[in-house]
PDB file of C-alpha atoms in Angstrom:
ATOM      1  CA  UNK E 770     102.506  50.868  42.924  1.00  0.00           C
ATOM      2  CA  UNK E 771      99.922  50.013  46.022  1.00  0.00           C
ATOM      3  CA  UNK E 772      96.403  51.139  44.957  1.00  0.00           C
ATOM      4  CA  UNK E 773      93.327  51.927  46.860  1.00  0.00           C
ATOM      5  CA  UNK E 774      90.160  50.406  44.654  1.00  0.00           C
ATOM      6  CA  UNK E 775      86.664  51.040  44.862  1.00  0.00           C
ATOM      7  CA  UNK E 776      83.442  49.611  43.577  1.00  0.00           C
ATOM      8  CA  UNK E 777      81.264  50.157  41.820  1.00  0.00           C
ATOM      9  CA  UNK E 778      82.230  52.679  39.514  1.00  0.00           C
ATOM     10  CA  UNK E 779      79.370  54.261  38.850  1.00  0.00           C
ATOM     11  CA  UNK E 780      76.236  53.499  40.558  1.00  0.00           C
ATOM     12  CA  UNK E 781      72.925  54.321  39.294  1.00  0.00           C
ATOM     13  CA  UNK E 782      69.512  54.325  42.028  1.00  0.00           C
ATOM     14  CA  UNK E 783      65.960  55.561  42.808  1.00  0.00           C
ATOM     15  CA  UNK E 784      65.858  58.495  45.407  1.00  0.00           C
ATOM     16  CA  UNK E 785      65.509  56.251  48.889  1.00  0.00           C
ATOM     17  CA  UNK E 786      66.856  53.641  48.037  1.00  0.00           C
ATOM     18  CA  UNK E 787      70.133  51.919  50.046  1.00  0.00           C
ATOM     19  CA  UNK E 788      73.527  52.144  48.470  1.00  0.00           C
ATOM     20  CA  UNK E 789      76.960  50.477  49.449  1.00  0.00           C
ATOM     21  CA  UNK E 790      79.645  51.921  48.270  1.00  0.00           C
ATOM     22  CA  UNK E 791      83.045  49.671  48.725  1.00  0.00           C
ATOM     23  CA  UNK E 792      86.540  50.545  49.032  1.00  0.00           C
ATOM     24  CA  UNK E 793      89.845  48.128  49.159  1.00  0.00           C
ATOM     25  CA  UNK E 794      92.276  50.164  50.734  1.00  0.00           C
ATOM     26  CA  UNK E 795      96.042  49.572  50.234  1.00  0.00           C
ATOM     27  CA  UNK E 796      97.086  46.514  52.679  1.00  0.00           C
ATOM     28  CA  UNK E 797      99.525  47.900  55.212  1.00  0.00           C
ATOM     29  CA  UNK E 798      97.154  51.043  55.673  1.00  0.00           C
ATOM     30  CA  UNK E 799      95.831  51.870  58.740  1.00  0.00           C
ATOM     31  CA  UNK E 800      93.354  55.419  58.346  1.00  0.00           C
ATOM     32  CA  UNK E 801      90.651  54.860  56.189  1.00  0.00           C
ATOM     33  CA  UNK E 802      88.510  58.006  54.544  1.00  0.00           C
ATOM     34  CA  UNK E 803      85.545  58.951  52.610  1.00  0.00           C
ATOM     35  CA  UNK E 804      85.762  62.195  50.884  1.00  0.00           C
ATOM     36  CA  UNK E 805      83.013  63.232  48.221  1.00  0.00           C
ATOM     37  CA  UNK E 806      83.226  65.833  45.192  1.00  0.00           C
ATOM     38  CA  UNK E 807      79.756  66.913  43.879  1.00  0.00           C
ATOM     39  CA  UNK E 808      80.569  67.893  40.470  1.00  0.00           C
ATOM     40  CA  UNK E 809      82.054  71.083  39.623  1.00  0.00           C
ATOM     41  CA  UNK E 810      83.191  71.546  43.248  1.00  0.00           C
ATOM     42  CA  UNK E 811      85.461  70.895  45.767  1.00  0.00           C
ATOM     43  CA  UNK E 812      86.538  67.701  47.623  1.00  0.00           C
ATOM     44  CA  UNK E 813      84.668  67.791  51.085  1.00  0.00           C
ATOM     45  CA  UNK E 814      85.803  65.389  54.087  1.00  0.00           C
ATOM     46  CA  UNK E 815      83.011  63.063  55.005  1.00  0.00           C
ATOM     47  CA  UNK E 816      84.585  60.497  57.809  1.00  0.00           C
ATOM     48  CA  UNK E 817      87.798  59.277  58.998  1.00  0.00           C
ATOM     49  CA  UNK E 818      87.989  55.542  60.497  1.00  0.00           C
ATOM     50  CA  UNK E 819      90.766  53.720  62.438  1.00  0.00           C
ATOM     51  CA  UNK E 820      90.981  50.742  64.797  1.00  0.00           C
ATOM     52  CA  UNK E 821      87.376  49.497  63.689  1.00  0.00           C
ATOM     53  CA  UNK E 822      85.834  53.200  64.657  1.00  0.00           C
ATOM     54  CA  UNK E 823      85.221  56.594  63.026  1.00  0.00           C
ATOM     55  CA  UNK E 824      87.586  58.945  64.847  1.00  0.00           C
ATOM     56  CA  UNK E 825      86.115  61.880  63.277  1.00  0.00           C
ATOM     57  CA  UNK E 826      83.353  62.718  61.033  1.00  0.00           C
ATOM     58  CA  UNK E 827      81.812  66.061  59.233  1.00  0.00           C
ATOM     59  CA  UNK E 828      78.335  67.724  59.245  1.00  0.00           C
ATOM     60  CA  UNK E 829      77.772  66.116  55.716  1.00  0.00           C
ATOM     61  CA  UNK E 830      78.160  62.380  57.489  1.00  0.00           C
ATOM     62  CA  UNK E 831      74.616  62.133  59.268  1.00  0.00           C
ATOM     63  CA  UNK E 832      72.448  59.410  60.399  1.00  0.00           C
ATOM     64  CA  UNK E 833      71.737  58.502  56.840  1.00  0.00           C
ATOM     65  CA  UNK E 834      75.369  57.752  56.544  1.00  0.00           C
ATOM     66  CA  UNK E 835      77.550  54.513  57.785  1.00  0.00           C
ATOM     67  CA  UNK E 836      80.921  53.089  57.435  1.00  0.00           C
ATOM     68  CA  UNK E 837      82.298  49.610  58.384  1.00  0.00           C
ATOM     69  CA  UNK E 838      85.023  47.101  58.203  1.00  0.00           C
ATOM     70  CA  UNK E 839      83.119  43.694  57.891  1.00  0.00           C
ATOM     71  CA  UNK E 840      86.362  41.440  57.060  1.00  0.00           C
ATOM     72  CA  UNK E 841      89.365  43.379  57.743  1.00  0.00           C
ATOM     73  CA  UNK E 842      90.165  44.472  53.875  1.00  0.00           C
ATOM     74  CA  UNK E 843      86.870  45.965  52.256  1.00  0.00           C
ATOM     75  CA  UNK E 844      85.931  49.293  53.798  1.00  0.00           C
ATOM     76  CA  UNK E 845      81.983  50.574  53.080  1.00  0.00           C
ATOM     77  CA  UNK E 846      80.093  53.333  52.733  1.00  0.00           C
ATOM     78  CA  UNK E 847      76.248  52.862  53.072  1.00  0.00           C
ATOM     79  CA  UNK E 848      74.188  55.336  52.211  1.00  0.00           C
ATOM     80  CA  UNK E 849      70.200  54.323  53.916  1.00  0.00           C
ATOM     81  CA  UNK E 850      67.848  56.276  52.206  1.00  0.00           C
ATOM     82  CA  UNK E 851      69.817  58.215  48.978  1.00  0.00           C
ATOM     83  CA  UNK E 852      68.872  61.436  48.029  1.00  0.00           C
ATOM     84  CA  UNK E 853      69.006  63.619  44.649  1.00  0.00           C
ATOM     85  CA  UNK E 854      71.385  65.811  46.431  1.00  0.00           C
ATOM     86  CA  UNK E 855      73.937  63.067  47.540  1.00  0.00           C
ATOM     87  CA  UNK E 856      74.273  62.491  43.943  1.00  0.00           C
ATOM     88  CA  UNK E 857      78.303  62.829  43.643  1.00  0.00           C
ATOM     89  CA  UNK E 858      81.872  61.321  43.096  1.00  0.00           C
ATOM     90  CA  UNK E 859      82.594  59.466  46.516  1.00  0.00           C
ATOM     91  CA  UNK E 860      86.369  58.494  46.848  1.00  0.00           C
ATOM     92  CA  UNK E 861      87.695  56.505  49.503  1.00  0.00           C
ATOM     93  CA  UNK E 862      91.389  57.589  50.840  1.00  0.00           C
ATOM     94  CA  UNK E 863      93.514  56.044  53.152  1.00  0.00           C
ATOM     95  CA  UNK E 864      97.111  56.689  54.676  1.00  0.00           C
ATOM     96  CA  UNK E 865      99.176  54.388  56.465  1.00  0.00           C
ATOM     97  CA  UNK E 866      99.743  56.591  59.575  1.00  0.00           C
ATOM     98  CA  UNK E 867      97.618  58.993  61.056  1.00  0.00           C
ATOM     99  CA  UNK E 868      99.262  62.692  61.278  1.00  0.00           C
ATOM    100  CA  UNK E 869      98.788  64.081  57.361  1.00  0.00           C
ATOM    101  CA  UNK E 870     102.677  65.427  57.577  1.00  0.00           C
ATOM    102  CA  UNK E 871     103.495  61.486  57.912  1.00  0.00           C
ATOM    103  CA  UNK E 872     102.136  60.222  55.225  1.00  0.00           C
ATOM    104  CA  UNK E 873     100.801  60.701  51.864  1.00  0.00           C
ATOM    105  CA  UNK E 874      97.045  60.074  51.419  1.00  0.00           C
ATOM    106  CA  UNK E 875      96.398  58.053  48.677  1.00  0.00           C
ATOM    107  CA  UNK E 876      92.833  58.231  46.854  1.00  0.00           C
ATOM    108  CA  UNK E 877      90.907  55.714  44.961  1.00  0.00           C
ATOM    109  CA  UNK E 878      89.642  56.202  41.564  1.00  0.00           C
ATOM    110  CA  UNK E 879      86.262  56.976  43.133  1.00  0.00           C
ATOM    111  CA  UNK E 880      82.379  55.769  42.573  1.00  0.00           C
ATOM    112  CA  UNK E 881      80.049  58.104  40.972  1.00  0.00           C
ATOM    113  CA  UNK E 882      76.899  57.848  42.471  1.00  0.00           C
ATOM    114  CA  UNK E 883      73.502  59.389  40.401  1.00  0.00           C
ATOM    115  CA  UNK E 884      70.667  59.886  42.347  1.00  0.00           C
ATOM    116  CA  UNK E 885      67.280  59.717  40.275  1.00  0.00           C
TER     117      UNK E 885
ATOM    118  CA  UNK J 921      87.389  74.163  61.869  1.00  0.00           C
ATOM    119  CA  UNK J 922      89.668  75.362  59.267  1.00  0.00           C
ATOM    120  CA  UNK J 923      88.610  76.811  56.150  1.00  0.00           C
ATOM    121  CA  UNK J 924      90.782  77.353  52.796  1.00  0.00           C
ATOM    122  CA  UNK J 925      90.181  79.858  50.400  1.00  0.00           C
ATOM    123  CA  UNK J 926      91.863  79.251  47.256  1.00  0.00           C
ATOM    124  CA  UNK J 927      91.980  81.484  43.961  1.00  0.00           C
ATOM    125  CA  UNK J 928      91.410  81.746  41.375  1.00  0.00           C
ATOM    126  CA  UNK J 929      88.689  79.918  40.152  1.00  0.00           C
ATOM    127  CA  UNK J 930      90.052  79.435  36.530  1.00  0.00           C
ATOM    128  CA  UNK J 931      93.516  80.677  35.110  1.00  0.00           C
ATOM    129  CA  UNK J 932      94.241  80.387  31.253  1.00  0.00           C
ATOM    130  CA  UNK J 933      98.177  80.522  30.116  1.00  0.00           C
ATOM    131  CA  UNK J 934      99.990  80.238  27.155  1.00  0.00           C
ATOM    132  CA  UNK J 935     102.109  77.055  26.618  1.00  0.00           C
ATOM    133  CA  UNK J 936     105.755  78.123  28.356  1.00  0.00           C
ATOM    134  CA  UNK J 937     104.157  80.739  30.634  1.00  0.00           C
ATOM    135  CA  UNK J 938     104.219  80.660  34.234  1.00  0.00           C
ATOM    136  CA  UNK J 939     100.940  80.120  36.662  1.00  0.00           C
ATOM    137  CA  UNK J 940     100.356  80.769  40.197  1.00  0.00           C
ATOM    138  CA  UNK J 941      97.649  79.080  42.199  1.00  0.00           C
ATOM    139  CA  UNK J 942      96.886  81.014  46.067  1.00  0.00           C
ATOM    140  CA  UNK J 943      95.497  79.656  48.754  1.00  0.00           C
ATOM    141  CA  UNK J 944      95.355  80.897  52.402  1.00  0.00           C
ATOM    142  CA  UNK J 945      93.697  79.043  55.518  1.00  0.00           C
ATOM    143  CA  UNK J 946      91.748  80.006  58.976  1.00  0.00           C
ATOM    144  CA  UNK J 947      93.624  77.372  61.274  1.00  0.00           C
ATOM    145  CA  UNK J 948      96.820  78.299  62.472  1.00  0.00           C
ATOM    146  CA  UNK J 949      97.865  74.845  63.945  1.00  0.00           C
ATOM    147  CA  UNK J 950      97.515  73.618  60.599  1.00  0.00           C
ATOM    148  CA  UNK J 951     101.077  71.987  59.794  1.00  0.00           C
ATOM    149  CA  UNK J 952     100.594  70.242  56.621  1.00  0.00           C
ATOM    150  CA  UNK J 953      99.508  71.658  52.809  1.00  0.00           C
ATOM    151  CA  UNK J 954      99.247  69.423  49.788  1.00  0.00           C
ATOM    152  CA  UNK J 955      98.329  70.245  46.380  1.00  0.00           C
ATOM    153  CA  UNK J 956      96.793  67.501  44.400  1.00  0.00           C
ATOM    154  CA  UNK J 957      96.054  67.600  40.480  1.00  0.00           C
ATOM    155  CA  UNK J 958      92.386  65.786  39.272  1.00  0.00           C
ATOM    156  CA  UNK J 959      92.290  65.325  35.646  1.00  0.00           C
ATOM    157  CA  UNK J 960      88.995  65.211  33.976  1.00  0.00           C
ATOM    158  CA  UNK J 961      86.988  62.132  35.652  1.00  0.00           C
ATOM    159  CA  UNK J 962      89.401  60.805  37.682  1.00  0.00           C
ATOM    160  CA  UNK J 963      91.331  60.821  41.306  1.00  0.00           C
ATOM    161  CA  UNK J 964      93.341  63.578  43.027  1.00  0.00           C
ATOM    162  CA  UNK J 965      96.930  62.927  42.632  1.00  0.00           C
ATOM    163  CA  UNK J 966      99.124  64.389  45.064  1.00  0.00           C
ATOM    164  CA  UNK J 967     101.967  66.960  43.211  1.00  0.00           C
ATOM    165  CA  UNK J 968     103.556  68.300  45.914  1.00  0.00           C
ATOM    166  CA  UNK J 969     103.313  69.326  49.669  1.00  0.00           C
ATOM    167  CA  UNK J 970     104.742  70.989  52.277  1.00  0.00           C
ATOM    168  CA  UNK J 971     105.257  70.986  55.991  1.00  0.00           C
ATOM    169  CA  UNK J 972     104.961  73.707  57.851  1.00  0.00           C
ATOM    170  CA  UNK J 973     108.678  73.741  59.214  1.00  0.00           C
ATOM    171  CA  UNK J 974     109.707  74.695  55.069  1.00  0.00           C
ATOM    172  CA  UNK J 975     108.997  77.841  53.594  1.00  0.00           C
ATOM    173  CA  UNK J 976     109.492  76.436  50.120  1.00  0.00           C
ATOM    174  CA  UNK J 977     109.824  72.809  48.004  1.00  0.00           C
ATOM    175  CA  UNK J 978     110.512  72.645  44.476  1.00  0.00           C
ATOM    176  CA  UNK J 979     110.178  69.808  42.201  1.00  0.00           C
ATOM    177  CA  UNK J 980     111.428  69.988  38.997  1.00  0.00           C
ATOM    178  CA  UNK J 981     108.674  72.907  37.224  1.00  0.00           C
ATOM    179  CA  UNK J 982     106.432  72.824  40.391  1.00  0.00           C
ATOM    180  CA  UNK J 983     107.660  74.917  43.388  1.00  0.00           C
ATOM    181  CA  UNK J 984     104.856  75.484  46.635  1.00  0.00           C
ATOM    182  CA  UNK J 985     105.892  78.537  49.052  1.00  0.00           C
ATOM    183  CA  UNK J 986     104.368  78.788  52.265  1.00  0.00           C
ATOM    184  CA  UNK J 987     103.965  81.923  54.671  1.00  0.00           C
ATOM    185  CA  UNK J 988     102.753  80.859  57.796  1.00  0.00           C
ATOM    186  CA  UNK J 989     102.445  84.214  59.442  1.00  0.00           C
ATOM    187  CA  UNK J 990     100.189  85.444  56.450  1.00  0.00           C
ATOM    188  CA  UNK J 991      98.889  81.884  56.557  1.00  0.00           C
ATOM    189  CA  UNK J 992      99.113  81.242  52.936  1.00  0.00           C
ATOM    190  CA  UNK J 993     100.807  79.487  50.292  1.00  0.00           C
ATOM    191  CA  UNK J 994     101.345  78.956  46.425  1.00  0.00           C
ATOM    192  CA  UNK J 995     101.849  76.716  43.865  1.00  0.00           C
ATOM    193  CA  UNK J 996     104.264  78.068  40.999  1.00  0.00           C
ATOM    194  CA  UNK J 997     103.990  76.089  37.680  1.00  0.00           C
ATOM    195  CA  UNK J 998     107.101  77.192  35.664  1.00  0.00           C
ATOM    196  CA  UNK J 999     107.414  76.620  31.591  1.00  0.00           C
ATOM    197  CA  UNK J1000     103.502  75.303  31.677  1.00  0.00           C
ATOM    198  CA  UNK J1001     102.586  72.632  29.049  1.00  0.00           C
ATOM    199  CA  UNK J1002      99.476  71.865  27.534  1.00  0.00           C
ATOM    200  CA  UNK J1003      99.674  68.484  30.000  1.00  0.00           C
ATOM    201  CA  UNK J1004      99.668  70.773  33.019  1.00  0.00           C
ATOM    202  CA  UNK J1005      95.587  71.059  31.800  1.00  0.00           C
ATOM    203  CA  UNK J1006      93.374  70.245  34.934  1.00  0.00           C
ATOM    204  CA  UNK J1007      91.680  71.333  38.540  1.00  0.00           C
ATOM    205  CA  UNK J1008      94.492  71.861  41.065  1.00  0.00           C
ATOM    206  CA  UNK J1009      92.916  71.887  44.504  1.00  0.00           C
ATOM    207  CA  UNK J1010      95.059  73.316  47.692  1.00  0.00           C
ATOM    208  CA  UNK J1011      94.422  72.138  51.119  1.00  0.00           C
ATOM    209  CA  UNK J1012      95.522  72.373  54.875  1.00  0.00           C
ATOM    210  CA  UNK J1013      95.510  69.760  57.391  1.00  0.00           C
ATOM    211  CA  UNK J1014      96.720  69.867  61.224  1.00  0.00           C
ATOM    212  CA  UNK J1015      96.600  66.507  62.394  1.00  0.00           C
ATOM    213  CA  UNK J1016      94.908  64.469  59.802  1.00  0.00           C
ATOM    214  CA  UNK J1017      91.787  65.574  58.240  1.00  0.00           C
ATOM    215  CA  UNK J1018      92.494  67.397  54.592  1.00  0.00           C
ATOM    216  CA  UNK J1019      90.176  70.690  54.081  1.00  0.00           C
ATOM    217  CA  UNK J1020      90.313  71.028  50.692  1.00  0.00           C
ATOM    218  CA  UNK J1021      90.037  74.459  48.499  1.00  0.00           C
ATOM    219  CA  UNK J1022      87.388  75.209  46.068  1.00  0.00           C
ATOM    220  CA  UNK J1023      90.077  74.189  43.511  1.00  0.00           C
ATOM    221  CA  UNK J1024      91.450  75.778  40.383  1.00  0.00           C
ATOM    222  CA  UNK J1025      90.840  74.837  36.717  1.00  0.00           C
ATOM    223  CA  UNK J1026      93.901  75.799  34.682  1.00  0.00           C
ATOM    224  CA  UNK J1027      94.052  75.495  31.198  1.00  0.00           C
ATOM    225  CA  UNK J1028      97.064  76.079  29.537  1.00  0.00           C
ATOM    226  CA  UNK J1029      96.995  76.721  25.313  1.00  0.00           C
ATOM    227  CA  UNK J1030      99.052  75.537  22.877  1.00  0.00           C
TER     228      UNK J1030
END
């Protein structure tokens, strides 16, 4: 069964430091997402991306927050200057078409990210 | 934007008992509701989901009812088993962004 992987795992840095987060989503997909799940709590939407763009984004994803599609298969998070409170499970998601009723959207394992 | 509610929080159940998850939601053009299982540490898996043209899906022990006039729907777990054991998070989506519930952590006892 197709997967969606992500890297690192778990990812350990100093508060301001610059983190990429990567995601491999599965090949015939089209939508690519970022959710994140501080822990305890619920899954929050963080960006949606399609056709090289974000086509929608939430009040968590601010300037300190990017996404790109350098080569056509890895899809990236970057985080500029971290913060303790952006310490959290980040899962990348993506769907092959875009209306949710379409298609299922599949979610990565995910990359814990601590924040020291 | 839309906003989901879900409840309750936690829900404890004998082994073989029945559990019932709620959610409702804000946006009323919402069309589409998965619910997703996340084990300890690791992904949301999708369990069921329903469009908003059905007012019920069953699956085997897992049945999801919808009322859109109420705007709310359900997740029934029927005959639970100790397996059944994780967060079960609800959500609502009208074109393609999932809004997720706060989840529900059900533990279910030999």
């Amino acid at each position: 069964e197709p997967e969606v992987t992500q890297t690192p795992s778990h990812q350990v840095t100093q508060m301001g430091q610059e983190v990429i987060l990567r995601c491999v989503p599965i090949s015939n997909h089209l939508y690519f997402y970022w959710y994140r799940q501080i822990l305890g709590q619920k899954v929050e939407f963080l960006v949606s991306f399609y056709n090289n763009e974000i086509s929608e984004k939430s009040e968590i994803f601010d300037d300190q927050f990017s996404v790109e599609r350098p080569d056509g298969s890895n899809f990236t998070l970057k985080i500029r200057s971290t913060k303790l409170e952006d310490s959290a499970m980040y899962f990348c998601a993506s769907r092959a078409q875009r209306t949710s009723g379409a298609n299922v959207l599949t979610f990565g394992a995910g990359s814990r990210l601590t924040v020291l | 934007g839309e906003n989901v509610e879900q409840h309750p929080s936690t829900l404890s159940v004998q082994e073989g008992d029945s559990a019932v998850i709620k959610c409702t939601y804000s946006d009323s053009a919402s069309n589409y509701f998965p619910w997703y299982k996340q084990e300890l540490g690791k992904r949301p898996q999708l369990i069921i989901d329903i469009r908003s043209n059905v007012g019920e899906k069953k699956d085997q022990r897992i049945a999801v009812t919808l009322n859109k006039t109420a705007k709310h729907f359900s997740l029934h777990i029927t005959e639970t088993q100790p397996e059944d054991s994780a967060v079960y998070f609800c959500a609502a989506s009208r074109v393609s962004t999932l809004t997720f519930g706060k989840g529900t952590m059900l533990l279910v006892s030999p």
